[in-house]
Tab-separated table of C-alpha atoms in Angstrom:
chain	number	residue	atom	x	y	z
A	184	UNK	CA	-121.870	18.149	-21.943
A	185	UNK	CA	-120.493	18.206	-25.475
A	186	UNK	CA	-116.941	17.539	-24.385
A	187	UNK	CA	-116.901	14.278	-26.350
A	188	UNK	CA	-117.356	16.316	-29.531
A	189	UNK	CA	-114.199	18.306	-28.920
A	190	UNK	CA	-111.221	17.254	-31.062
A	191	UNK	CA	-108.644	15.257	-29.145
A	192	UNK	CA	-104.905	15.850	-29.484
A	193	UNK	CA	-103.568	13.847	-32.399
A	194	UNK	CA	-101.491	10.873	-31.320
A	195	UNK	CA	-97.966	10.573	-32.644
A	196	UNK	CA	-97.330	7.053	-33.858
A	197	UNK	CA	-93.853	5.749	-34.664
A	198	UNK	CA	-95.161	4.064	-37.818
A	199	UNK	CA	-95.766	7.497	-39.354
A	200	UNK	CA	-92.012	7.946	-39.717
A	201	UNK	CA	-91.047	4.375	-40.560
A	202	UNK	CA	-90.582	5.009	-44.289
A	203	UNK	CA	-88.122	7.881	-44.241
A	204	UNK	CA	-86.520	6.664	-40.998
A	205	UNK	CA	-85.726	3.279	-42.485
A	206	UNK	CA	-84.197	4.850	-45.604
A	207	UNK	CA	-82.169	7.413	-43.645
A	208	UNK	CA	-80.817	4.918	-41.105
A	209	UNK	CA	-80.055	2.350	-43.793
A	210	UNK	CA	-78.204	4.875	-45.948
A	211	UNK	CA	-76.216	6.415	-43.098
A	212	UNK	CA	-75.387	3.030	-41.594
A	213	UNK	CA	-74.225	1.773	-44.976
A	214	UNK	CA	-72.098	4.890	-45.449
A	215	UNK	CA	-70.435	4.607	-42.049
A	216	UNK	CA	-69.835	0.884	-42.144
A	217	UNK	CA	-68.847	0.397	-45.775
A	218	UNK	CA	-66.395	3.286	-45.879
A	219	UNK	CA	-64.972	2.458	-42.449
A	220	UNK	CA	-64.460	-1.123	-43.540
A	221	UNK	CA	-62.807	0.010	-46.748
A	222	UNK	CA	-60.472	2.423	-44.964
A	223	UNK	CA	-59.628	-0.035	-42.210
A	224	UNK	CA	-58.798	-2.672	-44.791
A	225	UNK	CA	-56.504	-0.286	-46.656
A	226	UNK	CA	-54.847	1.155	-43.556
A	227	UNK	CA	-54.260	-2.342	-42.189
A	228	UNK	CA	-52.077	-2.936	-45.241
A	229	UNK	CA	-49.874	0.001	-44.142
A	230	UNK	CA	-51.110	2.268	-46.917
A	231	UNK	CA	-49.893	5.861	-47.161
A	232	UNK	CA	-52.064	8.834	-46.231
A	233	UNK	CA	-52.472	9.640	-49.936
A	234	UNK	CA	-53.723	6.113	-50.623
A	235	UNK	CA	-56.114	6.282	-47.680
A	236	UNK	CA	-57.465	9.653	-48.824
A	237	UNK	CA	-57.870	8.498	-52.428
A	238	UNK	CA	-59.592	5.305	-51.308
A	239	UNK	CA	-61.923	7.184	-48.972
A	240	UNK	CA	-62.997	9.844	-51.449
A	241	UNK	CA	-63.435	7.290	-54.229
A	242	UNK	CA	-65.423	5.018	-51.923
A	243	UNK	CA	-67.699	7.845	-50.824
A	244	UNK	CA	-68.457	8.952	-54.372
A	245	UNK	CA	-68.866	5.444	-55.731
A	246	UNK	CA	-71.035	4.410	-52.800
A	247	UNK	CA	-73.302	7.444	-53.070
A	248	UNK	CA	-73.724	6.946	-56.812
A	249	UNK	CA	-74.419	3.252	-56.312
A	250	UNK	CA	-77.017	3.965	-53.649
A	251	UNK	CA	-78.665	6.613	-55.829
A	252	UNK	CA	-78.774	4.376	-58.891
A	253	UNK	CA	-79.961	1.341	-56.953
A	254	UNK	CA	-82.696	3.287	-55.183
A	255	UNK	CA	-83.827	4.904	-58.437
A	256	UNK	CA	-84.124	1.559	-60.205
A	257	UNK	CA	-85.859	-0.059	-57.233
A	258	UNK	CA	-88.388	2.720	-56.658
A	259	UNK	CA	-88.964	3.136	-60.409
A	260	UNK	CA	-89.892	-0.534	-60.602
A	261	UNK	CA	-92.257	-0.055	-57.683
A	262	UNK	CA	-93.776	3.019	-59.343
A	263	UNK	CA	-94.264	1.104	-62.610
A	264	UNK	CA	-96.044	-1.716	-60.789
A	265	UNK	CA	-98.256	0.723	-58.895
A	266	UNK	CA	-99.121	2.571	-62.097
A	267	UNK	CA	-99.972	-0.648	-63.917
A	268	UNK	CA	-102.201	-1.833	-61.060
A	269	UNK	CA	-103.978	1.527	-60.877
A	270	UNK	CA	-104.565	1.528	-64.642
A	271	UNK	CA	-106.045	-1.975	-64.424
A	272	UNK	CA	-108.239	-0.972	-61.499
A	273	UNK	CA	-109.407	2.146	-63.338
A	274	UNK	CA	-110.325	0.026	-66.368
A	275	UNK	CA	-112.238	-2.474	-64.248
A	276	UNK	CA	-114.280	0.299	-62.649
A	277	UNK	CA	-115.178	1.729	-66.050
A	278	UNK	CA	-116.364	-1.653	-67.271
A	279	UNK	CA	-117.796	-3.307	-64.133
A	280	UNK	CA	-118.765	-0.634	-61.634
A	281	UNK	CA	-121.293	-2.749	-59.736
A	282	UNK	CA	-118.875	-5.638	-59.399
A	283	UNK	CA	-116.242	-3.293	-57.999
A	284	UNK	CA	-118.740	-2.017	-55.416
A	285	UNK	CA	-119.414	-5.608	-54.360
A	286	UNK	CA	-115.696	-6.327	-54.247
A	287	UNK	CA	-115.067	-3.356	-51.958
A	288	UNK	CA	-118.083	-4.307	-49.837
A	289	UNK	CA	-116.607	-7.770	-49.312
A	290	UNK	CA	-113.395	-6.174	-48.041
A	291	UNK	CA	-115.319	-4.323	-45.337
A	292	UNK	CA	-117.393	-7.397	-44.501
A	293	UNK	CA	-114.189	-9.334	-43.763
A	294	UNK	CA	-113.331	-6.544	-41.308
A	295	UNK	CA	-116.512	-7.008	-39.322
A	296	UNK	CA	-119.176	-4.841	-40.984
A	297	UNK	CA	-122.551	-6.374	-41.823
A	298	UNK	CA	-123.503	-6.654	-45.481
A	299	UNK	CA	-125.789	-3.630	-45.607
A	300	UNK	CA	-123.386	-1.287	-43.831
A	301	UNK	CA	-120.426	-2.579	-45.854
A	302	UNK	CA	-122.322	-1.915	-49.088
A	303	UNK	CA	-123.248	1.592	-47.922
A	304	UNK	CA	-119.661	2.428	-46.968
A	305	UNK	CA	-118.288	1.035	-50.245
A	306	UNK	CA	-120.845	2.991	-52.290
A	307	UNK	CA	-120.151	6.272	-50.483
A	308	UNK	CA	-116.393	5.912	-50.763
A	309	UNK	CA	-116.545	5.059	-54.455
A	310	UNK	CA	-118.811	8.017	-55.113
A	311	UNK	CA	-116.236	10.220	-53.408
A	312	UNK	CA	-113.090	8.739	-55.016
A	313	UNK	CA	-113.448	5.236	-56.411
A	314	UNK	CA	-109.841	4.773	-57.487
A	315	UNK	CA	-108.434	5.986	-54.170
A	316	UNK	CA	-110.754	3.672	-52.228
A	317	UNK	CA	-109.794	0.586	-54.241
A	318	UNK	CA	-106.116	1.507	-54.310
A	319	UNK	CA	-106.033	1.738	-50.520
A	320	UNK	CA	-108.271	-1.193	-49.592
A	321	UNK	CA	-107.618	-3.676	-52.388
A	322	UNK	CA	-104.080	-2.891	-53.539
A	323	UNK	CA	-102.599	-1.387	-50.381
A	324	UNK	CA	-101.470	1.721	-52.268
A	325	UNK	CA	-101.636	5.126	-50.615
A	326	UNK	CA	-102.433	7.581	-53.398
A	327	UNK	CA	-100.843	10.412	-51.422
A	328	UNK	CA	-97.478	8.722	-50.953
A	329	UNK	CA	-96.812	6.921	-54.215
A	330	UNK	CA	-93.257	5.991	-55.114
A	331	UNK	CA	-91.042	8.920	-56.167
A	332	UNK	CA	-87.841	7.569	-57.793
A	333	UNK	CA	-85.915	10.859	-58.088
A	334	UNK	CA	-86.658	11.923	-54.522
A	335	UNK	CA	-85.725	8.471	-53.207
A	336	UNK	CA	-82.509	8.504	-55.250
A	337	UNK	CA	-81.284	11.832	-53.879
A	338	UNK	CA	-82.343	10.941	-50.331
A	339	UNK	CA	-80.474	7.648	-50.424
A	340	UNK	CA	-77.304	9.226	-51.816
A	341	UNK	CA	-77.512	12.028	-49.253
A	342	UNK	CA	-77.960	9.641	-46.331
A	343	UNK	CA	-75.037	7.498	-47.488
A	344	UNK	CA	-72.797	10.544	-47.922
A	345	UNK	CA	-73.749	11.931	-44.512
A	346	UNK	CA	-72.715	8.663	-42.929
A	347	UNK	CA	-69.583	8.108	-45.021
A	348	UNK	CA	-68.156	11.573	-44.397
A	349	UNK	CA	-67.677	10.715	-40.707
A	350	UNK	CA	-65.128	7.887	-41.096
A	351	UNK	CA	-63.490	9.721	-43.999
A	352	UNK	CA	-62.908	12.846	-41.920
A	353	UNK	CA	-61.700	10.718	-39.006
A	354	UNK	CA	-59.181	8.893	-41.199
A	355	UNK	CA	-57.866	12.097	-42.749
A	356	UNK	CA	-57.433	13.816	-39.376
A	357	UNK	CA	-55.799	10.857	-37.617
A	358	UNK	CA	-52.062	10.085	-37.532
A	359	UNK	CA	-51.496	7.645	-40.374
A	360	UNK	CA	-49.840	5.063	-38.113
A	361	UNK	CA	-52.896	5.007	-35.822
A	362	UNK	CA	-55.673	5.239	-38.417
A	363	UNK	CA	-56.860	1.666	-37.941
A	364	UNK	CA	-57.342	1.792	-34.183
A	365	UNK	CA	-58.805	5.327	-34.134
A	366	UNK	CA	-61.145	4.544	-37.000
A	367	UNK	CA	-62.304	1.329	-35.356
A	368	UNK	CA	-63.361	2.966	-32.093
A	369	UNK	CA	-64.774	6.093	-33.728
A	370	UNK	CA	-66.847	3.954	-36.099
A	371	UNK	CA	-68.307	2.052	-33.180
A	372	UNK	CA	-69.245	5.378	-31.612
A	373	UNK	CA	-70.827	6.611	-34.863
A	374	UNK	CA	-72.816	3.389	-35.245
A	375	UNK	CA	-73.948	3.435	-31.619
A	376	UNK	CA	-75.050	7.053	-31.951
A	377	UNK	CA	-76.932	6.262	-35.169
A	378	UNK	CA	-78.653	3.339	-33.480
A	379	UNK	CA	-79.610	5.578	-30.556
A	380	UNK	CA	-81.011	8.318	-32.818
A	381	UNK	CA	-82.977	5.832	-34.909
A	382	UNK	CA	-84.450	4.222	-31.806
A	383	UNK	CA	-85.235	7.621	-30.291
A	384	UNK	CA	-87.127	8.773	-33.378
A	385	UNK	CA	-88.862	5.457	-33.920
A	386	UNK	CA	-89.713	4.888	-30.266
A	387	UNK	CA	-87.845	1.551	-30.150
A	388	UNK	CA	-85.616	0.008	-27.480
A	389	UNK	CA	-82.419	2.085	-27.517
A	390	UNK	CA	-80.045	-0.465	-26.015
A	391	UNK	CA	-81.193	-3.159	-28.417
A	392	UNK	CA	-80.679	-0.845	-31.388
A	393	UNK	CA	-77.218	0.194	-30.191
A	394	UNK	CA	-76.086	-3.374	-29.579
A	395	UNK	CA	-77.424	-4.518	-32.936
A	396	UNK	CA	-75.490	-1.998	-35.020
A	397	UNK	CA	-72.286	-2.109	-32.970
A	398	UNK	CA	-72.002	-5.905	-32.912
A	399	UNK	CA	-72.524	-6.119	-36.646
A	400	UNK	CA	-70.047	-3.270	-37.059
A	401	UNK	CA	-67.381	-5.110	-35.066
A	402	UNK	CA	-67.816	-8.197	-37.226
A	403	UNK	CA	-67.620	-6.211	-40.472
A	404	UNK	CA	-64.522	-4.258	-39.418
A	405	UNK	CA	-62.772	-7.392	-38.124
A	406	UNK	CA	-63.253	-9.113	-41.463
A	407	UNK	CA	-61.983	-6.164	-43.510
A	408	UNK	CA	-59.013	-5.694	-41.178
A	409	UNK	CA	-58.026	-9.325	-41.698
A	410	UNK	CA	-58.287	-8.859	-45.449
A	411	UNK	CA	-55.997	-5.834	-45.235
A	412	UNK	CA	-53.458	-7.791	-43.167
A	413	UNK	CA	-53.598	-10.665	-45.632
A	414	UNK	CA	-52.736	-8.432	-48.572
A	415	UNK	CA	-50.101	-6.406	-46.722
A	416	UNK	CA	-47.032	-6.703	-48.942
A	417	UNK	CA	-44.751	-4.520	-46.853
A	418	UNK	CA	-41.702	-6.343	-45.422
């Protein structure tokens, strides 16, 4: 009779993993594609194994540092904006509490609650945690997942490195005269696998994800290969 009171199994939504999934896939994809393109461009110019190795290691390190620095600056800017908005909201609540209750009530009224219920909900939530309520409903900020620049920086560099190490290892283990062709096909496999994993975790269409990353990969590698051929100075 009280079965409806029993807790139901918690649903697993793909959106719960969208943040870290996006960052991980972006970093790994960038690592695979950028380093593969770099190595294919160099090998297409008939570079020696030493040149290929030096280019690959330098590209991996430079790319990881660039990703880390870029992510740190980006997320730091986001954190600064969030902090400034929260400070302003905190100040407004100290000075105009009643107006902030009305403001939050209006948010709930636009979502379908009647005026009395909206006012009751807004009052209860602000009594519990006023800043958290306004941050979530008015500013769209989740107080429990605010921007973390250092964490984002290391995660981005790690994802890039994890992706970049695959084409680097492939290039170093391949016969130097066949690096371009082996690296091209192995990169397509790496990209397809990454697209599959990302779609699997995110619950998206797997074939669409695979086609998207592989087609873009083919275009990128074709362009860099042509650049390498253009600058080939060997007789």
